[in-house]
Short mmCIF file of C-alpha atoms and ligand atoms in Angstrom, two decimals:
data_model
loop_
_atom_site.label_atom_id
_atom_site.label_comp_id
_atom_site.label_asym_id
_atom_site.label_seq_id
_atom_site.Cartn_x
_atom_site.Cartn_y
_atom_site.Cartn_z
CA UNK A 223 9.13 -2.56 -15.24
CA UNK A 224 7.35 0.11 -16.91
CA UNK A 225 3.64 -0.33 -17.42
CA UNK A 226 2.32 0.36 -20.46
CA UNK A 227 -0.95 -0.98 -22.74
CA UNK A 228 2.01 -4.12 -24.28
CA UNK A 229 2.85 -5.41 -20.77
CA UNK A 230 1.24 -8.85 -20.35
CA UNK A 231 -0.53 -10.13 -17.32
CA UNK A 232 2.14 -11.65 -16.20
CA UNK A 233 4.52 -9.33 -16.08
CA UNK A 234 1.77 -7.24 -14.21
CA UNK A 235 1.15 -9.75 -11.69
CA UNK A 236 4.95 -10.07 -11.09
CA UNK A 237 5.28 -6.39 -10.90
CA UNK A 238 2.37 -5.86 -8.61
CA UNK A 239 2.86 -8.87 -6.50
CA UNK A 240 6.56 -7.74 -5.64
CA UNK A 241 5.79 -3.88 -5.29
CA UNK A 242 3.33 -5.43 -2.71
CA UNK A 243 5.59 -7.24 -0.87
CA UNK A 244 8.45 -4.85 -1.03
CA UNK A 245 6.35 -2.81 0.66
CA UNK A 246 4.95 -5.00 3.64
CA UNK A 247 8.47 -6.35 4.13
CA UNK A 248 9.39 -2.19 4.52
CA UNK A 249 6.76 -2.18 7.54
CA UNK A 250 7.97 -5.47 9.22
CA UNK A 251 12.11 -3.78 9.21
CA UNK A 252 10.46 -1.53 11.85
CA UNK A 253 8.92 -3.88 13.95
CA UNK A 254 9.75 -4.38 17.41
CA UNK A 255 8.65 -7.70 18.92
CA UNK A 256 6.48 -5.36 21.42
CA UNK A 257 4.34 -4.05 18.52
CA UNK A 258 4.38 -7.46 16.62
CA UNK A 259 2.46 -9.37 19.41
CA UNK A 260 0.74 -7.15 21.36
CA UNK A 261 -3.43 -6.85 20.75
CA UNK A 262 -3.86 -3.25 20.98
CA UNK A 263 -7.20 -3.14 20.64
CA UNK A 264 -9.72 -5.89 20.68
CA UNK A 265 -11.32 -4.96 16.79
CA UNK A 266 -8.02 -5.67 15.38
CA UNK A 267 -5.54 -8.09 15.61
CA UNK A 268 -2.00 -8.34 16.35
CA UNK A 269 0.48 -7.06 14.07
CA UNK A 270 2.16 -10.53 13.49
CA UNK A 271 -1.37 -12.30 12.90
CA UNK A 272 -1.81 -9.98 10.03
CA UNK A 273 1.49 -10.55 8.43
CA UNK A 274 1.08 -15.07 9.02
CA UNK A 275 -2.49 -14.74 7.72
CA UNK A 276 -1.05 -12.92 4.79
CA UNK A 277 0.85 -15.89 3.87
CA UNK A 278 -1.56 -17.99 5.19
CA UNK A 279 -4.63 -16.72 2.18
CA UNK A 280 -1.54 -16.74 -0.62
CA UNK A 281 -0.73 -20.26 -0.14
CA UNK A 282 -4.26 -21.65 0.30
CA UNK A 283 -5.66 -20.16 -3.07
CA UNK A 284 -3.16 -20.16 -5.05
CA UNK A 285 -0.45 -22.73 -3.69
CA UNK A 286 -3.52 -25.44 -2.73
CA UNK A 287 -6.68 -24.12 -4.93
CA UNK A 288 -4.89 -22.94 -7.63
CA UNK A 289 -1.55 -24.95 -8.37
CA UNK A 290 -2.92 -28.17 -6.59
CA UNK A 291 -0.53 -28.72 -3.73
CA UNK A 292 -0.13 -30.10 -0.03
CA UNK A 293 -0.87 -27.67 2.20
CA UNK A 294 3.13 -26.16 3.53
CA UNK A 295 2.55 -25.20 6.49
CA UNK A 296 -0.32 -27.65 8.23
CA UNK A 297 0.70 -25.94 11.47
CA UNK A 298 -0.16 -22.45 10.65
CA UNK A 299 -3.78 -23.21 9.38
CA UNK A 300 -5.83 -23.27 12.23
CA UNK A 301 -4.10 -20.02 13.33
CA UNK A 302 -3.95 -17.78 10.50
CA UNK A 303 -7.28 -18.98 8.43
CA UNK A 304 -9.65 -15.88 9.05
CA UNK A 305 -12.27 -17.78 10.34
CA UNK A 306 -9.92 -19.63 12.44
CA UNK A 307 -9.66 -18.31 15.84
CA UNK A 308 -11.38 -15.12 17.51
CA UNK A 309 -9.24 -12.13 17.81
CA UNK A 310 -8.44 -12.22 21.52
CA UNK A 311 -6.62 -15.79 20.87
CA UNK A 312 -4.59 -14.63 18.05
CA UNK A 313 -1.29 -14.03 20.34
CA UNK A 314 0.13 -17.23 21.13
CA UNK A 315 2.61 -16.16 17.63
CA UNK A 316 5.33 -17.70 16.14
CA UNK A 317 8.00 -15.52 16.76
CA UNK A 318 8.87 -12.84 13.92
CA UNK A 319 11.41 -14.35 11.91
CA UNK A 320 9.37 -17.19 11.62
CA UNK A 321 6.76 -15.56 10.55
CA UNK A 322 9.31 -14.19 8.01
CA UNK A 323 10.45 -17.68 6.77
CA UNK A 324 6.65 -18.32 5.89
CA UNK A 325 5.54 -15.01 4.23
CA UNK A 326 9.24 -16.13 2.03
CA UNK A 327 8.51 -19.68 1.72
CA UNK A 328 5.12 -19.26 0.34
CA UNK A 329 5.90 -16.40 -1.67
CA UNK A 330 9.04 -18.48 -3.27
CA UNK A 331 6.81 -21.32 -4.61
CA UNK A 332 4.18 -18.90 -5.61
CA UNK A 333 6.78 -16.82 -7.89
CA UNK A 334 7.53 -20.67 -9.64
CA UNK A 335 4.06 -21.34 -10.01
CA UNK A 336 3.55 -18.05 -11.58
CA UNK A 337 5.87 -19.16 -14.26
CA UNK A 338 3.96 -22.07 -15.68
CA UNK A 339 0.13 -20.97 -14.33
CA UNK A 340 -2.43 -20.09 -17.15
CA UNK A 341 -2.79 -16.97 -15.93
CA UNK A 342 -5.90 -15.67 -17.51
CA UNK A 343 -8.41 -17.80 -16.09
CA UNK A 344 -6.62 -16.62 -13.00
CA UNK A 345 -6.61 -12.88 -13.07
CA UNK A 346 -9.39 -12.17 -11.10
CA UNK A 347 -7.55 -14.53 -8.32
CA UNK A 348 -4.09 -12.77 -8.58
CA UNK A 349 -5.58 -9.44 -8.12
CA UNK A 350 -7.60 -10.46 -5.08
CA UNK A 351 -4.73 -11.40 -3.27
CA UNK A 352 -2.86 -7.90 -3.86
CA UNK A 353 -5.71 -6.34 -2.83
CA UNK A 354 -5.79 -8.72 0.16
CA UNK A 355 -2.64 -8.36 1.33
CA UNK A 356 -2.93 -4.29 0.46
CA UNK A 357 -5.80 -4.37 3.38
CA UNK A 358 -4.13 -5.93 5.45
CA UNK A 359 -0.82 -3.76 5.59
CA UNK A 360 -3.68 -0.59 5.91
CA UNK A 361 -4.61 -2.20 9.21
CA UNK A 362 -1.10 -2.62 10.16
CA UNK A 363 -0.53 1.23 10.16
CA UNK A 364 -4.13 1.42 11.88
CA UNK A 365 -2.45 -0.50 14.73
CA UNK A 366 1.00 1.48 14.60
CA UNK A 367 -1.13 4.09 15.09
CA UNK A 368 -2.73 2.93 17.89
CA UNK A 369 0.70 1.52 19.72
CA UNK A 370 2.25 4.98 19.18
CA UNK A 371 -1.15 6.81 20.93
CA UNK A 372 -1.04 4.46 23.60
CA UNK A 373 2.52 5.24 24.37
CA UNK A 374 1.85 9.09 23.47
CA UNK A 375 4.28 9.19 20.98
CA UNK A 376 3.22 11.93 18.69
CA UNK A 377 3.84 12.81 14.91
CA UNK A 378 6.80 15.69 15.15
CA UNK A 379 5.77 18.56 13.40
CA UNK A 380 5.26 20.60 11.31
CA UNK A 381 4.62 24.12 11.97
CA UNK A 382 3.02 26.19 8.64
CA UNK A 383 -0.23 28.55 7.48
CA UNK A 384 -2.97 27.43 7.28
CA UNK A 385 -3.82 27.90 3.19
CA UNK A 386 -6.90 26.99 2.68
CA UNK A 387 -9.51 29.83 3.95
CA UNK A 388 -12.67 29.05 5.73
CA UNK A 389 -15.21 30.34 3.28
CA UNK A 390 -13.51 27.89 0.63
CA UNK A 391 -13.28 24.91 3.32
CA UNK A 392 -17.23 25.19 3.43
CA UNK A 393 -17.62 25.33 -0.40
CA UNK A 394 -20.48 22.38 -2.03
CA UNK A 395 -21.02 21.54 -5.15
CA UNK A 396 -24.50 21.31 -6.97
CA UNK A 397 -24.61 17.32 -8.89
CA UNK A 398 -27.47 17.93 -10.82
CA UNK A 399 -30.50 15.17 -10.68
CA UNK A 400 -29.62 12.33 -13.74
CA UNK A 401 -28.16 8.70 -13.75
CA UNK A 402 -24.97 7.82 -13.27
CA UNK A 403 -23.23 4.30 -13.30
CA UNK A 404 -22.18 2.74 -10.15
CA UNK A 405 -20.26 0.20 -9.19
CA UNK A 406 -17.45 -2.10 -11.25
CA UNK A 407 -17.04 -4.86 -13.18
CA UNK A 408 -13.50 -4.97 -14.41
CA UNK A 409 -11.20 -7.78 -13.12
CA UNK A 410 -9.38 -5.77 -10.51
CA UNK A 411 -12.92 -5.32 -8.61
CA UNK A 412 -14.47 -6.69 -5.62
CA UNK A 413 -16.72 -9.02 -5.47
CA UNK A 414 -18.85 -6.10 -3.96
CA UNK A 415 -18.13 -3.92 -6.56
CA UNK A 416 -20.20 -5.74 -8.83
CA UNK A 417 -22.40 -5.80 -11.05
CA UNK A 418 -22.21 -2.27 -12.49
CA UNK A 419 -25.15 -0.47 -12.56
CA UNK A 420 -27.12 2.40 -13.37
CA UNK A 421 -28.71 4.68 -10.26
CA UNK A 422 -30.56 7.65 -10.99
CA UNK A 423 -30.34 10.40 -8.35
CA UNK A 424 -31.84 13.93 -7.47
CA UNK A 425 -30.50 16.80 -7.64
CA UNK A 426 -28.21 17.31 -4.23
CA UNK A 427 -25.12 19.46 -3.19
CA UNK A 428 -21.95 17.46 -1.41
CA UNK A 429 -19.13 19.49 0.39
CA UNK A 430 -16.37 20.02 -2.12
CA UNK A 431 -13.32 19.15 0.32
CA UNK A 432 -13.78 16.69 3.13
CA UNK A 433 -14.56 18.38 6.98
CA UNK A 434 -11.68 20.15 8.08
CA UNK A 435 -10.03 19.77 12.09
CA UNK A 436 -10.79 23.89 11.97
CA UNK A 437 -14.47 22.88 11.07
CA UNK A 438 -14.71 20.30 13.40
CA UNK A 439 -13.40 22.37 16.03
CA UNK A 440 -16.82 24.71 15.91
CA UNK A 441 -18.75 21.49 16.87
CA UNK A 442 -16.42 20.90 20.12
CA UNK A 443 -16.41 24.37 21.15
CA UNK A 444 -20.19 24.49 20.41
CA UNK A 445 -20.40 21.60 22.94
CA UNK A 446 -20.71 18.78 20.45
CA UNK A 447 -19.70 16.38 22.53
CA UNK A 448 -22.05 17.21 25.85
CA UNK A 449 -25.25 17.94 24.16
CA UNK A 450 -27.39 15.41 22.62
CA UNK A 451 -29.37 17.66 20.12
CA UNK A 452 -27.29 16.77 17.25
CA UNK A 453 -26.79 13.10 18.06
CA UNK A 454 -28.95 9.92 16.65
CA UNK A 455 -30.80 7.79 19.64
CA UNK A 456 -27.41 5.36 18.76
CA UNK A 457 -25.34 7.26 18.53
CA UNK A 458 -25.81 9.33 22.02
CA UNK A 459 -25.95 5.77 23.58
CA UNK A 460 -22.57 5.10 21.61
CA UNK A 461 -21.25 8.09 22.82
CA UNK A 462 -22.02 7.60 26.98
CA UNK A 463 -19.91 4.60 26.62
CA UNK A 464 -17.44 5.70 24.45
CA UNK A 465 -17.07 8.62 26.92
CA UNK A 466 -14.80 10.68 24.35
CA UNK A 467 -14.52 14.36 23.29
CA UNK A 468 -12.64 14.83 20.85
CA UNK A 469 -11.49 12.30 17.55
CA UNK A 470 -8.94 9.92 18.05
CA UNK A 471 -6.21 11.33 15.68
CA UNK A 472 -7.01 15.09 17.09
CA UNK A 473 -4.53 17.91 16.68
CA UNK A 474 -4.87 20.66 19.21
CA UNK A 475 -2.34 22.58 17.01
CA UNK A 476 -4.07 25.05 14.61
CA UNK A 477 -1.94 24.38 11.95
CA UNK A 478 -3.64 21.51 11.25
CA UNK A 479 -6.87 23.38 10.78
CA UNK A 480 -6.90 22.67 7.00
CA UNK A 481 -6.77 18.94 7.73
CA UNK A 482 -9.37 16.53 7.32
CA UNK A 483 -10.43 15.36 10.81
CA UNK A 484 -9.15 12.19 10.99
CA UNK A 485 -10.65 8.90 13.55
CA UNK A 486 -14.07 9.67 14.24
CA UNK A 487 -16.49 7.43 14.39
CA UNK A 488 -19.71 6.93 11.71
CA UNK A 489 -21.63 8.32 15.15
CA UNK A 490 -19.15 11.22 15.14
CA UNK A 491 -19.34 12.08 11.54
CA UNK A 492 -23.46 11.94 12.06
CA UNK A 493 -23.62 14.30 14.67
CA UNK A 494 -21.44 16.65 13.15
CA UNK A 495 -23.20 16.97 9.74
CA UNK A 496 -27.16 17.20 11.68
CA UNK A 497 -24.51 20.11 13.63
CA UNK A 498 -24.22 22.26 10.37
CA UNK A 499 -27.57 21.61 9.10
CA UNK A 500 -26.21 18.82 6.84
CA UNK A 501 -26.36 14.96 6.31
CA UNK A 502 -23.90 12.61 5.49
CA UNK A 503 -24.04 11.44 1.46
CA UNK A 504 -25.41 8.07 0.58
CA UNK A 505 -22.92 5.54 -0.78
CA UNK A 506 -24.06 6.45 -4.53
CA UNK A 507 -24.08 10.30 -4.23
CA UNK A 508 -20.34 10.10 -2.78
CA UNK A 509 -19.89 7.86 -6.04
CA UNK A 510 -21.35 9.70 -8.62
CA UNK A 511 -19.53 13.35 -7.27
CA UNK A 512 -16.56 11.18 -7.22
CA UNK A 513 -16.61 9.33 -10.43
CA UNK A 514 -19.10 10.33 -13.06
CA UNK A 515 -18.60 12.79 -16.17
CA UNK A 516 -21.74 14.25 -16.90
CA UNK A 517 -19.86 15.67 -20.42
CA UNK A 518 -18.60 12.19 -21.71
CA UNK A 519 -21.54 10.12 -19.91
CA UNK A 520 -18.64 7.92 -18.79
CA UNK A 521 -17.64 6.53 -15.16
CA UNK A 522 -13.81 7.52 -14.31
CA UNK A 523 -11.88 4.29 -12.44
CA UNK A 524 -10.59 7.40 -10.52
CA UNK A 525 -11.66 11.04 -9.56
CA UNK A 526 -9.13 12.51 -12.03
CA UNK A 527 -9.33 9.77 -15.11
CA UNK A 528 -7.68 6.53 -15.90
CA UNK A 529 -4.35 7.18 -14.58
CA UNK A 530 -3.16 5.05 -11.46
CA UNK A 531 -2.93 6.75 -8.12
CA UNK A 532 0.60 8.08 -7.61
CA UNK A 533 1.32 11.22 -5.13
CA UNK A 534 0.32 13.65 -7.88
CA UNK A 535 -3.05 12.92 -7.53
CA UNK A 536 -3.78 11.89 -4.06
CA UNK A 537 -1.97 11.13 0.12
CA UNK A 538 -1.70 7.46 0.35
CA UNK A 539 0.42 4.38 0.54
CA UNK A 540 2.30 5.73 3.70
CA UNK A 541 3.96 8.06 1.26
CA UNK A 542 3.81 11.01 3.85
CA UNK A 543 3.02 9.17 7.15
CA UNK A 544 -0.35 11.43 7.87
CA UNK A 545 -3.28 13.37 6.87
CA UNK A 546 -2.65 16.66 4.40
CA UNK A 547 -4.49 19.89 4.18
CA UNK A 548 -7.50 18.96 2.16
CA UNK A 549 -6.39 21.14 -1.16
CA UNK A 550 -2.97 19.56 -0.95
CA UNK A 551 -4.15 17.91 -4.52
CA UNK A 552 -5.23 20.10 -7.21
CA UNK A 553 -4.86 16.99 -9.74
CA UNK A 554 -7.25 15.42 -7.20
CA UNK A 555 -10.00 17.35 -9.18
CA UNK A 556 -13.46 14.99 -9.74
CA UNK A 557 -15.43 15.93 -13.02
CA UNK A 558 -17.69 17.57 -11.06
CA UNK A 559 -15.10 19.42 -8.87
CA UNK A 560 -14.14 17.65 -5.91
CA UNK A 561 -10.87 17.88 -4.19
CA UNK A 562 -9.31 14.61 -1.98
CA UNK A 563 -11.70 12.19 -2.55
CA UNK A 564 -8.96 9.54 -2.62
CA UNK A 565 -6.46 9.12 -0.32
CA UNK A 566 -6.06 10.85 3.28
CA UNK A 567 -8.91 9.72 5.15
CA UNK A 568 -11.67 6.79 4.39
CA UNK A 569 -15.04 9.05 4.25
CA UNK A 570 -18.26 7.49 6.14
CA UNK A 571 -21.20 7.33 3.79
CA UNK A 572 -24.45 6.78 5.14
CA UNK A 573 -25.45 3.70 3.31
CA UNK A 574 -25.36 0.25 5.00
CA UNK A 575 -22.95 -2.37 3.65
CA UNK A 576 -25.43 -4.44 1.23
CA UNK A 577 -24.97 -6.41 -1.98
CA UNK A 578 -25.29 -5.01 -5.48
CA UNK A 579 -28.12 -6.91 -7.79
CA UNK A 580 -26.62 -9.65 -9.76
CA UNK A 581 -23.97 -10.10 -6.51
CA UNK A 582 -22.00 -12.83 -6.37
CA UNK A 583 -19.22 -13.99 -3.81
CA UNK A 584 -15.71 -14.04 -4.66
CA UNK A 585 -13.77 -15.84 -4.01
CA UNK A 586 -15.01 -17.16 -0.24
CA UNK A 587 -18.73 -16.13 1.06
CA UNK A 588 -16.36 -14.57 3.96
CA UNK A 589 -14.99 -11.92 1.82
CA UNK A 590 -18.11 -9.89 1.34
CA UNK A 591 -21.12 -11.45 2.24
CA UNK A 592 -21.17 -12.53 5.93
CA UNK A 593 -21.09 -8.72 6.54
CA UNK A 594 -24.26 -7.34 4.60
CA UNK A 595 -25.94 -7.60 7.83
CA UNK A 596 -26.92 -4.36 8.38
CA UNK A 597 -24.32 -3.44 10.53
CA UNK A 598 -21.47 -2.19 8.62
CA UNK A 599 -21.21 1.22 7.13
CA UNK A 600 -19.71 1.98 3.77
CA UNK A 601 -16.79 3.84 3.41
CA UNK A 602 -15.18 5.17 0.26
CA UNK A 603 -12.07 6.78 -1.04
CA UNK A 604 -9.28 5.31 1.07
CA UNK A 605 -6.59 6.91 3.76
CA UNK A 606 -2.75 7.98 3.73
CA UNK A 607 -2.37 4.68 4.42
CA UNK A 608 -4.16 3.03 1.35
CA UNK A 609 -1.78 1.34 -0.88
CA UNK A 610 -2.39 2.29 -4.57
CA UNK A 611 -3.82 -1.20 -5.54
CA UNK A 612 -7.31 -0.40 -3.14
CA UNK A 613 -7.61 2.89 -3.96
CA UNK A 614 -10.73 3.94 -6.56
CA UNK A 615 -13.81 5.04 -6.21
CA UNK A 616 -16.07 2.25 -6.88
CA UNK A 617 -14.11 0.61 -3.68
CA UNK A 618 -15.98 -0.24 -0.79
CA UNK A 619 -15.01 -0.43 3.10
CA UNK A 620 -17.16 -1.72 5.42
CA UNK A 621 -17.26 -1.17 9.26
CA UNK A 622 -19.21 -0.82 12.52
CA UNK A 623 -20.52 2.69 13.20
CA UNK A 624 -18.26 2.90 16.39
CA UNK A 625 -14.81 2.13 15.20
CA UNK A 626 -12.61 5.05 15.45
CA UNK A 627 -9.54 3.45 14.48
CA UNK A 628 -9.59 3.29 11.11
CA UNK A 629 -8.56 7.59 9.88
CA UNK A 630 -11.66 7.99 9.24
CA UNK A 631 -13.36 11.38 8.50
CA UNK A 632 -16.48 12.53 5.85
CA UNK A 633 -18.08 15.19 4.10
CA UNK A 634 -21.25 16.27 4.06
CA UNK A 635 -23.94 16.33 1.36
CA UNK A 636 -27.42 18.20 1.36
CA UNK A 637 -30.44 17.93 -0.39
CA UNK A 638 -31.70 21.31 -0.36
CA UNK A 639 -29.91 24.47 -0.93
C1 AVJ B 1734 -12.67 -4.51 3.88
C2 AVJ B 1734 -11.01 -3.88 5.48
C3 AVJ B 1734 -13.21 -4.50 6.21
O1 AVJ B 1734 -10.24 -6.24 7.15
O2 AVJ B 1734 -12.10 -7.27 7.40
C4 AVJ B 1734 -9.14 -8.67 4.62
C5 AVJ B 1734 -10.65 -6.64 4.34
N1 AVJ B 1734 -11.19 -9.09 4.24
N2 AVJ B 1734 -9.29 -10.00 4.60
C6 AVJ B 1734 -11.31 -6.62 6.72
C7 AVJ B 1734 -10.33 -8.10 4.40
C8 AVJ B 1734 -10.53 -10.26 4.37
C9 AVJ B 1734 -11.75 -6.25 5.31
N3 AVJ B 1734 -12.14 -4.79 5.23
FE1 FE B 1735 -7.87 -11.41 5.22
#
């Protein structure tokens, strides 16, 4: 199927729904039964929970909310519903071809119901559940990821220049003080993406590629990690506990110098910036750098325009397997000159997860709301791993300050020149 402005909502849903799964299926060929029921770390949960609970939120909206039937697999529920069980008891698993027979079954009946469902009233619905399943396959590679580290199996490499020079690596663009438009209101966002509104910022300068591993490397020679100068009151505590020195996805090979860093915590990404004399951007100015035209007065769904994220423009969807040198892009380009703002690593802002005026939950209070509790930092911009569906710059993660896991890096902003 070839998109174009003609193709109907169904045949999008079809299309998207099976790219989706063609996908997730692609992940579960590889899967050992090891890695499928193993908790490798107690913030996330077992491959094979992620892959039931899938199925699990596809049936119950749209096989039992949406299209009215029993329940299929009564068994399942108390298991796979995400506010079910804690994450320590998700490992008593069916075993993986069951788990295959239900992601099928589900998906079977949901394909018929497709045919006959009035599917406008429904968008919204449909398009949650891509996105849904899309996050959860992102957390699947956070936990490959984590299996492979844990049994020191490393990425083989890759052995080239360095081409992007220092002086440009520490380049920052000036966003001059107006309003721009934040957020989004179109069917495909989150009920945290809405509503839309207008936010008027200062003047303020925001690094023009994301931190590089040869940037971050000054801070850990400078003794980063042993001095608490450059650390918050938190984040020092964070760090005598954490007891680490380096981030999680480090590469002691210099060819990887023009890399984002990649798994560092919110903590991390703090110290680092107070390091260089910087701060990390609020939620809104990594928005507006990202998204706004000053020329046209018009929000872009995407750094580069209106066209969907494909490997011209951006590293993700487990396309390449890893980070890229941060200029790998030059389509990446934002209005006001930003490089890799999608794609490669999730970038820690330094707003709080919190509600937009006019919020309102969709479709369960779980989604979104249970975690505006001042807890969670906001992330934007999506990793390598970020299937195309997630990725745009009005979309927001949310996580604690001290999860590492997740390829997460930043950039910097300032206020002052
Ligand atoms: C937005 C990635 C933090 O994994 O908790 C999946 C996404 N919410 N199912 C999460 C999500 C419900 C969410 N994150
Ligand atoms: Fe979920």
């Amino acid at each position: 199927l070839k998109l174009s402005k003609s193709t109907s909502t169904k045949e999008f849903i079809y299309y998207a729904l099976n790219d989706c799964r063609k996908k997730t299926l692609k992940l579960i060929d590889e899967l050992d039964d090891t890695t499928f029921r193993n908790q490798y770390h107690p913030d996330f949960s077992p491959v094979g929970w992620h892959l039931g609970h899938i199925a699990y939120t596809e049936s119950l909206w749209l096989l039992e909310h949406s299209a009215g039937l029993r329940c299929l697999f009564p068994q399942y529920r108390k298991l796979f519903a995400a506010d079910g069980l804690p994450k320590c008891e998700r490992v008593q698993l069916p075993n993986l071809e069951e788990i295959a027979d239900y992601l099928q079954t589900v998906r079977d009946k949901v394909l018929e119901y497709l045919e006959v469902a009035d599917i406008e009233p429904q968008e919204r619905l449909w398009r949650f559940l891509i996105q849904h399943e899309s996050q959860h396959c992102e957390i699947l590679s956070y936990v490959w990821e984590l299996a492979k580290s844990q049994q020191s199996i490393v990425n083989s490499q890759q052995s080239k220049f360095v081409t992007l020079d220092v002086a440009k690596q520490a380049e920052m663009v000036m966003i001059p003080a107006g309003e721009f438009e934040q957020g989004n209101n179109s069917l495909d966002a989150l009920d945290n993406e809405s509503l839309c509104h207008r936010v008027y910022l200062d003047t303020y300068w925001i690094d023009r590629y994301p931190v590089t591993c040869g940037q971050y490397r000054e801070f850990m020679r400078a003794g980063g990690y042993e001095n608490s100068e450059w650390w918050s009151k938190a984040g020092w505590q964070w760090l005598q506990i954490a007891q680490v020195t380096q981030p999680l996805y480090w590469h002691s090979d210099r060819s990887y110098d023009d890399h984002p860093v990649c798994g560092v915590s919110w903590y991390e990404a703090e110290a680092y910036s107070r390091f260089v004399g910087k701060r990390l951007p609020t939620e809104a100015e990594w928005e507006k750098a990202a998204s706004w035209d000053a020329q046209t007065k018009h929000r872009r769904t995407y750094p580069w325009g209106e066209e969907i994220p494909t490997p011209k423009y951006c590293n993700c969807d487990r396309l390449i397997s890893q980070t890229t040198p941060v200029n790998a892009y030059p389509e990446s380009k934002s209005a006001y000159g930003l490089f890799d703002t999608l794609g490669n690593v999730w970038e820690w802002t330094d707003s709080w997860f919190a509600p937009y005026q006019g919020f309102q939950s969709y479709p369960y209070v779980g989604y979104s709301q249970v975690y505006f509790d001042n807890q969670h930092r906001v992330l934007k911009g999506g990793s390598w791993a970020t299937r195309p569906w997630v990725l745009r710059a009005s979309f927001r993660n949310w996580y604690h300050p001290n999860v590492r896991q997740i390829f997460a890096g930043f950039r910097c902003a300032t206020s002052f020149n």
